[in-house]
Coordinates of C-alpha atoms in Angstrom, one line a residue:
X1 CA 26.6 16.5 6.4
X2 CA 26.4 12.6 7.2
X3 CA 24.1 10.4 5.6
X4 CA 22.3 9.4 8.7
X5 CA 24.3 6.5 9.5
X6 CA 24.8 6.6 13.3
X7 CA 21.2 8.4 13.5
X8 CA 19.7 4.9 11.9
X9 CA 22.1 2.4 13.7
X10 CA 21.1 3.6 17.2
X11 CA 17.4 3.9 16.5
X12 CA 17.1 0.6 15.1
X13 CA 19.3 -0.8 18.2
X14 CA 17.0 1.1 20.7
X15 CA 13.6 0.2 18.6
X16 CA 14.5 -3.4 18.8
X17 CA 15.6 -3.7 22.3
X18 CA 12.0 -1.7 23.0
X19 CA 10.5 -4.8 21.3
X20 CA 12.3 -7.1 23.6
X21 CA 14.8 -8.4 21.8
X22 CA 18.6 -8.4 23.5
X23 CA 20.7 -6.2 21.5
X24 CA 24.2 -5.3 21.2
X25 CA 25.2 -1.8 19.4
X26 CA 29.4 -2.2 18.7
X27 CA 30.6 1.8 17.5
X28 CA 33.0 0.6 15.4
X29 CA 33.8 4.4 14.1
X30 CA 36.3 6.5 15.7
X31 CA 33.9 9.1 15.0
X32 CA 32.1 8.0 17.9
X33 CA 28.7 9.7 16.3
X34 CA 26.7 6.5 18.1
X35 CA 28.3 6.8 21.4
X36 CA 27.8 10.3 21.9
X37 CA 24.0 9.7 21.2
X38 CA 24.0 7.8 24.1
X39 CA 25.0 10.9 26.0
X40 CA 28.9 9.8 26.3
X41 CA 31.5 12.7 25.1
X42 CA 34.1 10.2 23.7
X43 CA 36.8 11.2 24.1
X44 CA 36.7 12.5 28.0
X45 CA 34.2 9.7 29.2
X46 CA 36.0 6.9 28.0
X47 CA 39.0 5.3 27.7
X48 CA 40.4 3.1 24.2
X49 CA 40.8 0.2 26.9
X50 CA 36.3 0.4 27.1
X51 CA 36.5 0.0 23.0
X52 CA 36.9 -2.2 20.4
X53 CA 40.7 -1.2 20.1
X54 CA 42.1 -3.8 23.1
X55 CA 40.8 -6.4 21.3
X56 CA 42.0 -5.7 17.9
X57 CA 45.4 -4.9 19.1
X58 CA 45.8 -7.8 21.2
X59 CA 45.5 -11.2 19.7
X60 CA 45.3 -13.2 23.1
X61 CA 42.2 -11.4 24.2
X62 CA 39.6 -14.1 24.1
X63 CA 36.3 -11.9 24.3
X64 CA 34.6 -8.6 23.6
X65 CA 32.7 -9.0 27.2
X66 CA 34.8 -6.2 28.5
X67 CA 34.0 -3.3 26.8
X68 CA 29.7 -4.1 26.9
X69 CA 28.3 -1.1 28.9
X70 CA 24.6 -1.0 30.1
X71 CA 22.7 1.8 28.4
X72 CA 19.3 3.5 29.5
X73 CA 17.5 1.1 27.4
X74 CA 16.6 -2.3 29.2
X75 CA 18.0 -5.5 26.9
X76 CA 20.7 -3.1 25.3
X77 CA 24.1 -2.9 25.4
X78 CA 27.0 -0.6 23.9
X79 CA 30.4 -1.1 23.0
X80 CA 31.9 2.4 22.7
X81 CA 34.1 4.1 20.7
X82 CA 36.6 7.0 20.7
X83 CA 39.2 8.7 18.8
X84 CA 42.1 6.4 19.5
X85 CA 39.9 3.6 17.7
X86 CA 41.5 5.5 15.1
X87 CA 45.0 4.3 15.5
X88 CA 44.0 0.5 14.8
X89 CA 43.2 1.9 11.3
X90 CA 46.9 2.1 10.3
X91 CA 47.9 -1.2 13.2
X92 CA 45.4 -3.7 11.2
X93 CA 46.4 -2.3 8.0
X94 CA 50.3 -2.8 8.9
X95 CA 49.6 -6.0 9.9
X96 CA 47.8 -7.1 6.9
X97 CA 50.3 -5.7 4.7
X98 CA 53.1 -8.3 6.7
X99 CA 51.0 -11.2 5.7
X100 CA 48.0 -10.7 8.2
X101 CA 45.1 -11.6 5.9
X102 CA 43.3 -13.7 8.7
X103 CA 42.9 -10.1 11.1
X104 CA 40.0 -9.6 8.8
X105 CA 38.2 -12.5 11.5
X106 CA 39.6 -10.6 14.7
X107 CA 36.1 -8.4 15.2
X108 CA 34.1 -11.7 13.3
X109 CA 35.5 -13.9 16.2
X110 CA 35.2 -11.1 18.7
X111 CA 31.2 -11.1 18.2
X112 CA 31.2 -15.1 18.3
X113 CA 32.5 -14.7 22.0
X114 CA 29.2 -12.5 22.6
X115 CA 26.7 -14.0 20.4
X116 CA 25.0 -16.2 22.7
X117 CA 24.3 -12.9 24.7
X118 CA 22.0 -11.4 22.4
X119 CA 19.4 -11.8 19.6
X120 CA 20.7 -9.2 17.2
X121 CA 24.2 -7.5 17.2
X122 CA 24.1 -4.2 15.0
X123 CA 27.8 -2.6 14.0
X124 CA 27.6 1.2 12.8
X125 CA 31.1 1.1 10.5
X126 CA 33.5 3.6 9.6
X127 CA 32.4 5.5 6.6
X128 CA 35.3 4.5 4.5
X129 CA 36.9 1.2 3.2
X130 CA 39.4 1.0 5.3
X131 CA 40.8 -1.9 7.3
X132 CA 38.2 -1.9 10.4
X133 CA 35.4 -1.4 7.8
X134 CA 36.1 -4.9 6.2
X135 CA 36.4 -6.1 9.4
X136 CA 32.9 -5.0 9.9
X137 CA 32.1 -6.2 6.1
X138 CA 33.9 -9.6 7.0
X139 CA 31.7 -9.8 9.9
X140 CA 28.5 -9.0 8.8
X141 CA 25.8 -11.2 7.5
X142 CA 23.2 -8.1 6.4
X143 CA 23.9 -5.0 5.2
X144 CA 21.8 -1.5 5.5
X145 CA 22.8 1.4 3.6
X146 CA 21.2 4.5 4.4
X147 CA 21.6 6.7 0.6
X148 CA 19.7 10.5 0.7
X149 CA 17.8 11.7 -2.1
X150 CA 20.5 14.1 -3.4
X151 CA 22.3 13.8 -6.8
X152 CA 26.0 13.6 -4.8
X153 CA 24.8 11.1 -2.2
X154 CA 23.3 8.9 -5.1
X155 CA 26.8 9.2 -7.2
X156 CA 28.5 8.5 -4.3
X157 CA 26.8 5.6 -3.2
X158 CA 27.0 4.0 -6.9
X159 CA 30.4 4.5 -6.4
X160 CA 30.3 2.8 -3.7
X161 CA 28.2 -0.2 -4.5
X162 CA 31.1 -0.5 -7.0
X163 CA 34.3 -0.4 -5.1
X164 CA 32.2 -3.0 -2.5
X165 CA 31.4 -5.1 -5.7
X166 CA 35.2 -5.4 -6.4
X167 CA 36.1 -5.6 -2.3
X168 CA 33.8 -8.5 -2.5
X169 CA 35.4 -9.9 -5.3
X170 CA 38.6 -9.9 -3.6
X171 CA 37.8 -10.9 -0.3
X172 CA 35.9 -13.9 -2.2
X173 CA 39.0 -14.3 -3.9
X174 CA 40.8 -14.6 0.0
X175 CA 38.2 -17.2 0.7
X176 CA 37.2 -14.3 2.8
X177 CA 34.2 -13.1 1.4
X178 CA 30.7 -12.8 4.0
X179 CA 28.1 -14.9 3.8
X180 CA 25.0 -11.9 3.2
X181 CA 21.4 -12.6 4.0
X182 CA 20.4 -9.4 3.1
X183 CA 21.1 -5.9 1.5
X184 CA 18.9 -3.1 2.2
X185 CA 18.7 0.6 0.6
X186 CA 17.3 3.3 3.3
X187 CA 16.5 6.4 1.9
X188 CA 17.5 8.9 4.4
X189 CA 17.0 12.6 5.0
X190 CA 14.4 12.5 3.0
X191 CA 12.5 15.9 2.4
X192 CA 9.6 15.3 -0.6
X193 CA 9.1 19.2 -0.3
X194 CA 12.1 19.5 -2.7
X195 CA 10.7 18.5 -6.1
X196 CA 14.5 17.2 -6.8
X197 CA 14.4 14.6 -4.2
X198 CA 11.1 13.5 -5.4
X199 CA 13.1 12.7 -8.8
X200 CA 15.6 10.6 -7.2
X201 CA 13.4 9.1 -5.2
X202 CA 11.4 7.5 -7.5
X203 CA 15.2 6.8 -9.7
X204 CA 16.0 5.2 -6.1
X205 CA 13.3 3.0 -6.2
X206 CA 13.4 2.0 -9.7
X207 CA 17.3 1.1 -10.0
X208 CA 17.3 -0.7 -6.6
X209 CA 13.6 -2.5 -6.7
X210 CA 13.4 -5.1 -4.4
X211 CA 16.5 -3.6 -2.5
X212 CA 14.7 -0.5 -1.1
X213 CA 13.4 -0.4 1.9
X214 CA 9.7 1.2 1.0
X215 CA 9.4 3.4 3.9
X216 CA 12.1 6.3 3.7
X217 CA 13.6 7.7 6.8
X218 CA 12.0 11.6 6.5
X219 CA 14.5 14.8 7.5
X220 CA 12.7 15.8 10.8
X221 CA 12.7 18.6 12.9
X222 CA 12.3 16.4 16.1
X223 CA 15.6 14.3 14.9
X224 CA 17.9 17.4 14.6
X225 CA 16.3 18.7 18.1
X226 CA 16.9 15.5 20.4
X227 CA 20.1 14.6 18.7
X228 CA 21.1 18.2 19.5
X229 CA 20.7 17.3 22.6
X230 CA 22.6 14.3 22.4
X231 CA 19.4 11.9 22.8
X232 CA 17.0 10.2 20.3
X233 CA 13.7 10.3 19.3
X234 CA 12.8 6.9 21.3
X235 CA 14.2 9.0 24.5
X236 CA 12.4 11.8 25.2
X237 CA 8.0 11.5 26.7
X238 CA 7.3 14.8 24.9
X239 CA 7.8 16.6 21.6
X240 CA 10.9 18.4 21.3
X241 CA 9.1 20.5 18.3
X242 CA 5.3 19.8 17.9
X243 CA 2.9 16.5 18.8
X244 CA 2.3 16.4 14.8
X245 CA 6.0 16.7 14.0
X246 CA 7.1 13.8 16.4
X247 CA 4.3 11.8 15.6
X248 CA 4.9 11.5 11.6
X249 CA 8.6 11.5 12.7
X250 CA 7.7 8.2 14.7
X251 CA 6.1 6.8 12.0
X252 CA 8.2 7.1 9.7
X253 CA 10.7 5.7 12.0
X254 CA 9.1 2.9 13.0
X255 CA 8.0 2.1 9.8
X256 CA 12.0 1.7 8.5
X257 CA 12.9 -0.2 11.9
X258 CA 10.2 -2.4 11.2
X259 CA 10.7 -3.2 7.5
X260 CA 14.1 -4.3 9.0
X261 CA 13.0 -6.7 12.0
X262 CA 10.9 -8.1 9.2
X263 CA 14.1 -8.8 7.1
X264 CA 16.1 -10.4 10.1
X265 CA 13.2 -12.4 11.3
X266 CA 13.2 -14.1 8.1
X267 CA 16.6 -15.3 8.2
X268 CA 15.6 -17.1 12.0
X269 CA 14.1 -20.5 11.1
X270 CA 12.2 -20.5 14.0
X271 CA 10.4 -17.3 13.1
X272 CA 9.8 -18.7 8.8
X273 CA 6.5 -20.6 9.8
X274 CA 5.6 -18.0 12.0
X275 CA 5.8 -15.3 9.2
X276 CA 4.5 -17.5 6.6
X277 CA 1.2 -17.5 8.5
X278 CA 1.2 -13.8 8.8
X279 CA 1.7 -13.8 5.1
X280 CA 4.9 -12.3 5.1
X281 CA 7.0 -15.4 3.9

């Protein structure tokens, strides 16, 4: 069982592009879990050349323009992944280990050559500290961690927040560390019926403070349902499971998406005075 990961990344992307912001989702996991909720099956629909791995392979490519596909959602656009995103794991990491430090800027530089494209470019990584994944981390200037309510998925994300502390530490080190604006804890999967997750919870809340998002991403029936059917909840006109269901589902939803617009807004300086007078800065 996943932690959500993909399931947030692609909601936020389509939540924000529905707000009218231009968005760019890059699946940087050869997992493809984000690309196949866009209705792609990886791995027959696509080829590596229409994913991030031309461009980390090759260092003459100039821009990640290629591989930006149109999607169903007006103002957003994909850059796919598949399995063979997988073999850049061990290239980059052979690389690296024959003096390649600077590869760590490849996907960084790869996102400069789109930037000017969009408002917001969101990067759902690889689940594991590997080489692509500080990529990402080298590349990033937030991060959002999606951390269920369950005693292994709370040891494993301390464990986490630890080996990060040290990558930090070492990229810093590299003169390679990224410059953050933000850190955000989203509780995912969330089920407060279970008297357990209600405990660590409230732990949640209470070890990260200001970190937590407030609004926790529920387990929902209408999730498993449209991602079943390789679609989201922002997709489909009707229920998939009851009006009740979807509708606290869509809160719930919203309310998470929208606790983050809030955080990336504030790092725009032409949105601070803006927020200020909606007293939210």
């Amino acid at each position: 069982m996943g932690v959500g990961k993909s399931t947030l990344s692609v909601h936020l992307a389509q939540y924000m592009a529905i707000r009218g912001y231009r968005v760019a989702l890059i699946d940087c996991d050869s997992q493809a879990s984000s690309t196949t909720l866009f209705g792609y099956v990886p791995d027959l629909d696509l080829t590596e050349d229409q994913t991030l791995y031309p461009y980390l392979r090759e260092d003459d490519m100039r821009s990640l323009d290629y591989a930006l596909l149109d999607t169903h959602f007006d103002g957003l656009k994909l850059i796919p992944a598949n399995l063979r995103l997988f073999q850049s794991e061990y290239e980059l990491a052979a690389r690296m280990a024959r003096g390649g430090g600077r590869l760590l800027d490849r996907l960084a530089q790869g996102i400069a050559s789109i930037a000017d494209q969009f408002d917001m470019i969101i990067l759902d990584p690889p689940p594991a500290l590997g080489a692509i994944s500080l990529s990402v981390l080298r590349a990033a200037n937030a991060l959002v961690i999606p951390v269920p309510p369950t005693v292994m998925d709370f040891s494993s994300t301390a464990a986490f927040l630890a080996m990060l502390d040290e990558t930090l530490t070492q990229l810093a080190s590299r003169d390679l560390a990224p410059d953050l604006n933000f850190v955000r804890i989203v509780a995912s999967k969330v089920d407060e019926n279970k008297s357990m997750q209600k405990e660590l919870l409230a732990l949640m809340r209470q070890v990260f403070g200001l970190a937590m998002i407030r609004t926790p991403m529920k387990d929902s029936a209408e999730i498993d349902n449209v991602t079943a059917r390789l679609m989201t909840v922002y997709e489909v006109n009707s229920p998939m499971t009851s009006k009740a269901v979807r509708d606290r589902c869509l809160t719930y939803l919203n309310g998470v998406n929208e606790e983050i617009l809030l955080d990336v807004r504030q790092t725009w300086p032409s949105h601070v005075e803006r927020l200020r007078k909606e007293g939210h800065a």
